[in-house]
Coordinates of C-alpha atoms and ligand atoms in Angstrom, one line a residue:
X28 CA 20.2 10.6 37.1
X29 CA 20.7 10.8 33.3
X30 CA 21.8 7.4 31.9
X31 CA 24.2 8.8 29.3
X32 CA 25.3 5.3 28.1
X33 CA 21.9 4.6 26.7
X34 CA 21.7 4.5 22.9
X35 CA 19.9 2.6 20.1
X36 CA 21.6 -0.2 18.3
X37 CA 23.2 1.2 15.1
X38 CA 25.2 -1.8 13.7
X39 CA 24.3 -4.0 10.8
X40 CA 22.8 -7.1 12.5
X41 CA 19.0 -6.7 12.3
X42 CA 18.7 -9.6 14.8
X43 CA 20.0 -7.2 17.4
X44 CA 17.3 -4.5 16.9
X45 CA 15.1 -4.6 19.9
X46 CA 12.5 -2.0 18.8
X47 CA 11.4 -0.2 15.7
X48 CA 13.5 2.7 17.0
X49 CA 16.7 0.6 16.7
X50 CA 15.8 -0.2 13.0
X51 CA 15.2 3.5 12.5
X52 CA 18.7 4.3 14.0
X53 CA 20.2 1.7 11.7
X54 CA 18.4 3.1 8.7
X55 CA 19.5 6.6 9.6
X56 CA 23.1 5.5 9.5
X57 CA 22.8 3.6 6.2
X58 CA 20.8 6.1 4.1
X59 CA 22.0 9.3 2.5
X60 CA 20.3 12.4 3.9
X61 CA 18.0 13.0 0.9
X62 CA 16.7 9.5 1.0
X63 CA 16.2 9.6 4.8
X64 CA 14.3 12.9 4.3
X65 CA 11.9 11.3 1.7
X66 CA 11.2 8.5 4.2
X67 CA 10.9 10.5 7.4
X68 CA 9.5 13.9 6.4
X69 CA 6.1 15.4 6.5
X70 CA 4.3 18.4 5.1
X71 CA 5.0 22.0 5.9
X72 CA 5.5 22.6 9.7
X73 CA 5.1 18.8 10.4
X74 CA 2.5 19.5 13.1
X75 CA 0.4 16.6 11.9
X76 CA 3.5 14.4 11.7
X77 CA 4.3 15.1 15.4
X78 CA 0.6 14.8 16.4
X79 CA 0.5 11.2 14.9
X80 CA 3.0 10.1 17.6
X81 CA 1.9 12.4 20.5
X82 CA -1.7 11.1 20.4
X83 CA -0.6 7.7 21.8
X84 CA 0.7 9.3 25.0
X85 CA -2.8 10.7 25.6
X86 CA -4.4 7.2 25.7
X87 CA -4.0 5.1 28.8
X88 CA -4.6 1.4 29.3
X89 CA -6.9 -0.2 31.8
X90 CA -5.5 -3.7 32.4
X91 CA -7.3 -6.6 34.0
X92 CA -5.3 -8.9 36.3
X93 CA -5.7 -12.6 37.3
X94 CA -7.5 -13.4 34.0
X95 CA -5.6 -16.6 33.2
X96 CA -4.9 -15.5 29.7
X97 CA -2.0 -17.7 28.6
X98 CA -0.8 -17.1 25.1
X99 CA -3.1 -14.6 23.4
X100 CA -4.6 -15.2 19.9
X101 CA -3.4 -12.4 17.6
X102 CA -5.4 -13.4 14.5
X103 CA -8.1 -11.3 13.1
X104 CA -10.8 -11.4 10.4
X105 CA -10.5 -8.9 7.6
X106 CA -13.0 -9.0 4.7
X107 CA -13.9 -12.6 5.4
X108 CA -10.3 -13.8 5.5
X109 CA -8.5 -14.8 8.7
X110 CA -5.2 -13.0 9.0
X111 CA -2.5 -14.2 11.3
X112 CA -1.8 -10.7 12.7
X113 CA -3.9 -7.5 13.1
X114 CA -1.7 -5.3 10.9
X115 CA -0.9 -4.8 7.2
X116 CA 1.7 -3.1 5.1
X117 CA 0.6 0.3 3.9
X118 CA 1.3 1.3 0.3
X119 CA 4.6 3.3 -0.1
X120 CA 6.0 4.5 -3.4
X121 CA 9.6 4.3 -4.4
X122 CA 10.6 1.4 -2.2
X123 CA 13.7 0.7 -4.4
X124 CA 15.2 3.9 -3.0
X125 CA 16.2 2.1 0.2
X126 CA 17.5 -1.2 -1.3
X127 CA 17.5 -2.8 -4.7
X128 CA 14.1 -4.5 -5.4
X129 CA 12.7 -3.0 -2.2
X130 CA 9.1 -3.8 -3.2
X131 CA 9.8 -7.5 -3.7
X132 CA 11.8 -7.8 -0.5
X133 CA 9.1 -6.1 1.6
X134 CA 6.4 -8.2 0.0
X135 CA 8.4 -11.4 0.7
X136 CA 8.8 -10.5 4.3
X137 CA 5.1 -9.8 4.5
X138 CA 4.1 -13.0 2.8
X139 CA 6.2 -15.1 5.2
X140 CA 4.5 -13.5 8.2
X141 CA 1.0 -13.8 6.6
X142 CA 0.7 -10.0 6.6
X143 CA -1.1 -8.4 3.5
X144 CA 1.2 -6.1 1.4
X145 CA -0.3 -3.2 -0.4
X146 CA 1.6 -2.3 -3.5
X147 CA 1.7 1.4 -4.5
X148 CA 0.7 2.8 -7.9
X149 CA 4.2 4.4 -7.8
X150 CA 6.0 1.2 -6.8
X151 CA 9.2 0.4 -8.6
X152 CA 7.9 -3.0 -9.7
X153 CA 5.0 -3.9 -11.9
X154 CA 1.9 -5.3 -10.3
X155 CA 2.5 -8.6 -12.2
X156 CA 6.0 -8.9 -10.7
X157 CA 4.8 -8.7 -7.1
X158 CA 1.9 -11.1 -7.9
X159 CA 4.7 -13.8 -8.3
X160 CA 5.6 -13.5 -4.6
X161 CA 4.5 -16.8 -3.1
X162 CA 1.8 -16.9 -0.6
X163 CA 1.2 -13.2 -0.6
X164 CA -2.0 -11.4 0.3
X165 CA -1.5 -8.9 -2.5
X166 CA -3.5 -5.6 -2.3
X167 CA -3.1 -2.8 -4.9
X168 CA -3.2 0.9 -4.2
X169 CA -4.6 3.3 -6.8
X170 CA -3.8 7.0 -7.3
X171 CA -6.6 8.3 -9.5
X172 CA -4.8 9.8 -12.5
X173 CA -6.3 12.2 -15.0
X174 CA -5.9 9.6 -17.7
X175 CA -9.0 7.4 -17.4
X176 CA -7.4 4.8 -19.7
X177 CA -4.4 4.5 -17.3
X178 CA -6.8 4.0 -14.3
X179 CA -9.0 1.4 -16.0
X180 CA -6.0 -0.5 -17.3
X181 CA -4.2 -0.6 -14.0
X182 CA -7.4 -1.8 -12.3
X183 CA -7.7 -4.5 -15.0
X184 CA -4.1 -5.5 -14.5
X185 CA -4.6 -5.7 -10.7
X186 CA -7.6 -7.9 -11.3
X187 CA -5.7 -10.2 -13.7
X188 CA -2.7 -10.3 -11.3
X189 CA -5.1 -11.7 -8.6
X190 CA -5.0 -8.7 -6.2
X191 CA -7.4 -9.3 -3.4
X192 CA -8.2 -5.6 -2.6
X193 CA -8.1 -2.3 -4.4
X194 CA -7.2 0.6 -2.1
X195 CA -8.0 4.1 -3.6
X196 CA -6.1 6.9 -2.0
X197 CA -8.3 10.0 -1.6
X198 CA -6.2 12.4 0.4
X199 CA -3.8 13.3 -2.5
X200 CA -5.8 15.3 -5.0
X201 CA -2.7 17.4 -5.1
X202 CA 0.8 16.5 -4.0
X203 CA 1.6 17.5 -0.4
X204 CA 4.0 20.3 0.3
X205 CA 7.1 18.5 1.8
X206 CA 9.3 21.5 2.1
X207 CA 12.3 19.8 3.6
X208 CA 12.2 17.2 0.8
X209 CA 12.0 20.0 -1.9
X210 CA 15.2 21.6 -0.6
X211 CA 17.2 18.5 -1.5
X212 CA 16.6 18.9 -5.2
X213 CA 17.4 21.3 -8.0
X214 CA 15.0 21.7 -10.9
X215 CA 13.5 18.3 -11.8
X216 CA 14.3 15.5 -9.5
X217 CA 18.0 16.2 -9.5
X218 CA 19.6 16.1 -6.0
X219 CA 21.7 19.1 -5.1
X220 CA 25.5 18.9 -5.2
X221 CA 25.7 18.6 -1.4
X222 CA 23.3 15.6 -1.5
X223 CA 25.3 14.0 -4.3
X224 CA 28.5 14.3 -2.2
X225 CA 26.6 12.8 0.8
X226 CA 26.1 9.6 -1.3
X227 CA 29.9 9.1 -1.2
X228 CA 29.6 8.9 2.6
X229 CA 27.1 6.0 2.3
X230 CA 28.8 3.3 0.2
X231 CA 26.7 0.4 1.5
X232 CA 23.5 2.2 0.2
X233 CA 25.2 3.4 -3.0
X234 CA 26.3 -0.2 -3.9
X235 CA 22.8 -1.6 -3.4
X236 CA 20.8 1.2 -5.0
X237 CA 22.9 3.5 -7.2
X238 CA 25.1 0.8 -8.8
X239 CA 22.2 -0.4 -10.9
X240 CA 20.6 3.0 -11.4
X241 CA 17.4 4.1 -9.7
X242 CA 14.6 2.1 -11.3
X243 CA 11.6 4.0 -12.7
X244 CA 8.0 3.4 -11.5
X245 CA 7.2 0.0 -13.0
X246 CA 3.4 0.4 -13.4
X247 CA 3.7 3.7 -15.4
X248 CA 6.2 2.5 -18.0
X249 CA 3.7 1.3 -20.6
X250 CA 2.2 4.8 -20.6
X251 CA 5.3 6.7 -21.4
X252 CA 7.2 6.8 -24.7
X253 CA 10.4 4.8 -24.7
X254 CA 12.7 7.9 -24.5
X255 CA 10.7 9.3 -21.5
X256 CA 11.1 6.3 -19.1
X257 CA 13.9 7.6 -16.9
X258 CA 13.2 7.7 -13.2
X259 CA 13.1 11.5 -13.2
X260 CA 10.6 11.6 -16.1
X261 CA 8.3 9.0 -14.6
X262 CA 8.4 10.8 -11.2
X263 CA 7.5 14.1 -12.8
X264 CA 4.8 12.6 -15.0
X265 CA 3.1 10.9 -12.0
X266 CA 2.9 14.1 -10.1
X267 CA 1.4 15.9 -13.1
X268 CA -1.1 13.1 -13.6
X269 CA -2.8 13.4 -10.2
X270 CA -6.5 14.0 -10.8
X271 CA -7.3 17.3 -9.1
X272 CA -11.1 16.9 -9.5
X273 CA -11.1 13.6 -7.5
X274 CA -14.8 13.0 -6.6
X275 CA -17.2 10.4 -5.3
X276 CA -18.1 9.7 -8.9
X277 CA -14.6 8.2 -9.3
X278 CA -15.4 5.9 -6.4
X279 CA -18.7 4.9 -7.9
X280 CA -17.0 4.1 -11.2
X281 CA -14.4 2.0 -9.5
X282 CA -17.1 0.2 -7.6
X283 CA -18.6 -0.8 -11.0
X284 CA -15.3 -2.1 -12.5
X285 CA -13.7 -3.7 -9.4
X286 CA -15.6 -6.7 -8.2
X287 CA -13.4 -7.5 -5.1
X288 CA -12.7 -5.7 -1.9
X289 CA -12.8 -1.9 -2.4
X290 CA -11.2 0.4 0.2
X291 CA -10.7 4.1 0.3
X292 CA -7.7 5.4 2.1
X293 CA -7.3 8.9 3.5
X294 CA -10.7 9.4 5.2
X295 CA -10.4 11.9 8.1
X296 CA -14.0 12.7 9.2
X297 CA -17.2 10.9 10.2
X298 CA -19.1 12.6 7.4
X299 CA -16.7 11.2 4.7
X300 CA -16.8 7.8 6.4
X301 CA -20.6 7.8 6.1
X302 CA -20.4 8.9 2.4
X303 CA -18.0 6.0 1.8
X304 CA -20.5 3.5 3.2
X305 CA -23.2 5.0 1.0
X306 CA -20.8 4.7 -2.1
X307 CA -20.7 1.0 -1.4
X308 CA -17.0 0.6 -0.5
X309 CA -16.1 -2.4 1.8
X310 CA -13.6 -0.5 4.0
X311 CA -11.9 2.7 4.8
X312 CA -8.5 3.6 6.0
X313 CA -8.5 6.5 8.5
X314 CA -5.3 8.2 7.5
X315 CA -3.4 11.5 7.1
X316 CA -0.8 9.8 4.8
X317 CA 1.7 9.8 7.6
X318 CA 1.6 13.6 7.9
X319 CA 2.7 14.0 4.3
X320 CA -0.4 15.7 2.8
X321 CA -2.5 18.4 4.6
X322 CA -0.6 19.8 7.7
X323 CA -3.0 20.6 10.5
X324 CA -5.3 17.6 10.4
X325 CA -5.6 15.5 13.6
X326 CA -4.2 12.0 14.1
X327 CA -6.7 9.5 12.7
X328 CA -6.6 7.8 16.1
X329 CA -8.3 10.8 17.7
X330 CA -11.3 10.6 15.3
X331 CA -11.4 6.8 15.4
X332 CA -13.7 6.3 18.4
X333 CA -16.4 8.5 17.0
X334 CA -16.2 6.9 13.5
X335 CA -16.0 3.3 14.9
X336 CA -19.0 4.1 17.2
X337 CA -21.2 4.9 14.2
X338 CA -19.9 2.6 11.5
X339 CA -18.3 -0.5 13.0
X340 CA -20.0 -3.5 11.4
X341 CA -21.1 -1.6 8.3
X342 CA -17.6 -0.9 7.1
X343 CA -14.2 -2.4 7.8
X344 CA -12.3 0.3 9.6
X345 CA -8.5 0.4 9.1
X346 CA -6.3 3.1 10.5
X347 CA -2.7 4.3 9.9
X348 CA -0.2 7.2 10.6
X349 CA 2.3 7.1 13.4
X350 CA 2.2 3.5 14.5
X351 CA 5.7 2.4 15.8
X352 CA 4.8 0.1 18.7
X353 CA 2.7 -2.9 19.5
X354 CA 1.0 -0.9 22.2
X355 CA 0.0 1.8 19.6
X356 CA -1.7 -1.0 17.5
X357 CA -3.4 -2.5 20.6
X358 CA -4.8 1.0 21.5
X359 CA -6.3 1.5 18.1
X360 CA -7.8 -1.9 18.0
X361 CA -9.3 -1.3 21.5
X362 CA -10.8 2.0 20.2
X363 CA -12.6 0.2 17.4
X364 CA -10.2 -0.3 14.5
X365 CA -10.4 -3.6 12.6
X366 CA -6.7 -3.5 11.6
X367 CA -3.8 -1.1 11.4
X368 CA -1.6 -0.2 8.4
X369 CA 2.1 0.2 8.9
X370 CA 4.1 2.7 6.8
X371 CA 7.5 3.8 8.0
X372 CA 8.0 1.2 10.7
X373 CA 8.5 -1.6 8.2
X374 CA 10.4 0.8 5.8
X375 CA 12.9 1.4 8.6
X376 CA 13.4 -2.4 8.7
X377 CA 13.7 -2.6 4.9
X378 CA 16.2 0.3 4.8
X379 CA 18.2 -1.2 7.7
X380 CA 18.5 -4.7 6.3
X381 CA 16.4 -5.6 3.3
X382 CA 14.0 -8.5 3.6
X383 CA 15.5 -9.6 6.9
X384 CA 15.1 -6.1 8.3
X385 CA 11.5 -5.9 7.2
X386 CA 10.9 -9.3 8.7
X387 CA 12.5 -8.1 12.0
X388 CA 10.2 -5.1 12.0
X389 CA 7.1 -7.3 11.6
X390 CA 8.4 -9.7 14.3
X391 CA 9.1 -6.8 16.8
X392 CA 5.5 -5.5 16.3
X393 CA 4.1 -9.1 16.7
X394 CA 6.1 -9.7 19.9
X395 CA 5.0 -6.3 21.3
X396 CA 1.3 -6.9 20.6
X397 CA 1.5 -10.4 22.1
X398 CA 3.2 -9.2 25.3
X399 CA 0.8 -6.2 25.6
X400 CA -2.3 -8.4 25.3
X401 CA -0.9 -10.7 28.0
X402 CA -0.2 -7.8 30.3
X403 CA -3.6 -6.3 29.6
X404 CA -5.2 -9.7 30.6
X405 CA -6.9 -10.0 27.2
X406 CA -7.0 -13.4 25.5
X407 CA -7.4 -12.3 21.9
X408 CA -7.7 -9.4 19.4
X409 CA -11.4 -10.2 19.0
X410 CA -11.9 -9.5 22.7
X411 CA -10.1 -6.1 22.7
X412 CA -12.5 -3.2 23.2
X413 CA -13.0 0.1 25.1
X414 CA -12.9 -1.7 28.5
X415 CA -9.1 -1.9 28.1
X416 CA -8.8 1.9 27.7
X417 CA -9.1 4.3 30.7
X418 CA -12.1 6.6 29.9
Ligands
LIG16 C1 7.9 7.1 2.0 C2 6.5 7.0 2.0 C3 5.8 6.8 0.7 C4 4.4 6.7 0.7 N1 3.8 6.5 -0.6 C5 2.5 6.3 -0.6 C6 1.9 5.9 -1.8 O1 2.5 5.7 -2.8 N2 0.5 5.8 -1.8 C7 -0.2 6.0 -0.7 O2 -1.5 5.8 -0.7 N3 0.3 6.3 0.5 C8 1.7 6.5 0.5 N4 2.3 6.8 1.7 C9 1.4 6.8 3.0 C10 1.3 5.5 3.6 O3 0.5 4.6 2.9 C11 0.7 5.6 5.0 O4 -0.5 6.2 5.0 C12 1.7 6.3 6.0 O5 3.0 5.9 5.8 C13 1.3 5.9 7.5 O6 2.0 6.6 8.4 P1 3.4 6.0 9.1 O7 4.4 6.1 8.1 O8 3.6 7.0 10.2 O9 3.0 4.6 9.5 C14 3.6 6.9 1.8 C15 4.3 7.1 3.1 C16 5.7 7.1 3.1 C17 6.3 7.3 4.5

């Protein structure tokens, strides 16, 4: 019998969100269509975007009963630091599009939960502003731009700001083809009339975001002349700046100028994972950018076992793309990941309810991981391995 009365919570009280899907439903209601499209969409036919979710339904658990687990230990070691939880916030650009000061609010929620926050090159706040968030494990993401001076200066600023890790994105040597997103704009980054009218139907969002004007990308401001610093101009400039000849030499250069943890994000194959180890990086993120770059690549979770089998212990292996559930995270950790990065799941929380919404998303994932470990009969993240996955 179909239960027609079932529906996600769509109100405004984030405390009533039971799952990430509820926060997504709340965000869907609050955001105008073009903002929702930017958050949700993927490249071209979105095959990879769908695959990122479908892969989890091909992996089955193998639980142990009567193991006397009690309350499982969710902490994990990453780069020599004990983290309270086995997941981190992935870098996402343009967080102020959901709520005013989105970067700061997401970073604050992360800091309070002991979860590292990775700030995007194209965040709306400067690296120095996020460095002020108390108690934060602050990581910085780098898009390698053509302008070497920009790259070296941003790295220097991240160093001075105390960032603990530099995460270099390597799956974006050109901007992904997000066709549904493109249809929402005229020339330049100007939303179509239909999208402008849709803003009127979303007053809560408009009051938070539009009332103060969309802020430009904070880290890029010093590189643009004063009359070129509008949001549209910085957005266009950043896309033109992407280094199309991105090469391992860039990584070797960054290895020389960045003394702390160096990670490359966007690795998709065993071969590249091995080259990363040879280039002297400390970690990799197996990622397809949440299905936003090359359509047709597999979910990182399907290549994870092979890569972890060869490289675990030599490199820290993080993974992202498609994680919406504690069980998704537990599956990846059991298959050999050292940690999981979360993109949209916490953005849904941020878009649904600012800092409280982001905190709710983190709490939901934490609760789900804890419950799943208890039901698996596994006492800690450290003990999770292939025994808990049905071959
Ligand atoms: C709205 C949005 C913006 C993003 N911006 C960036 C970015 O600036 N830099 C980057 O390396 N990755 C960026 N990503 C990719 C994320 O870091 C991450 O790889 C991806 O979101 C993981 O997939 P998930 O959203 O399914 O969790 C972005 C993703 C989204 C959804």
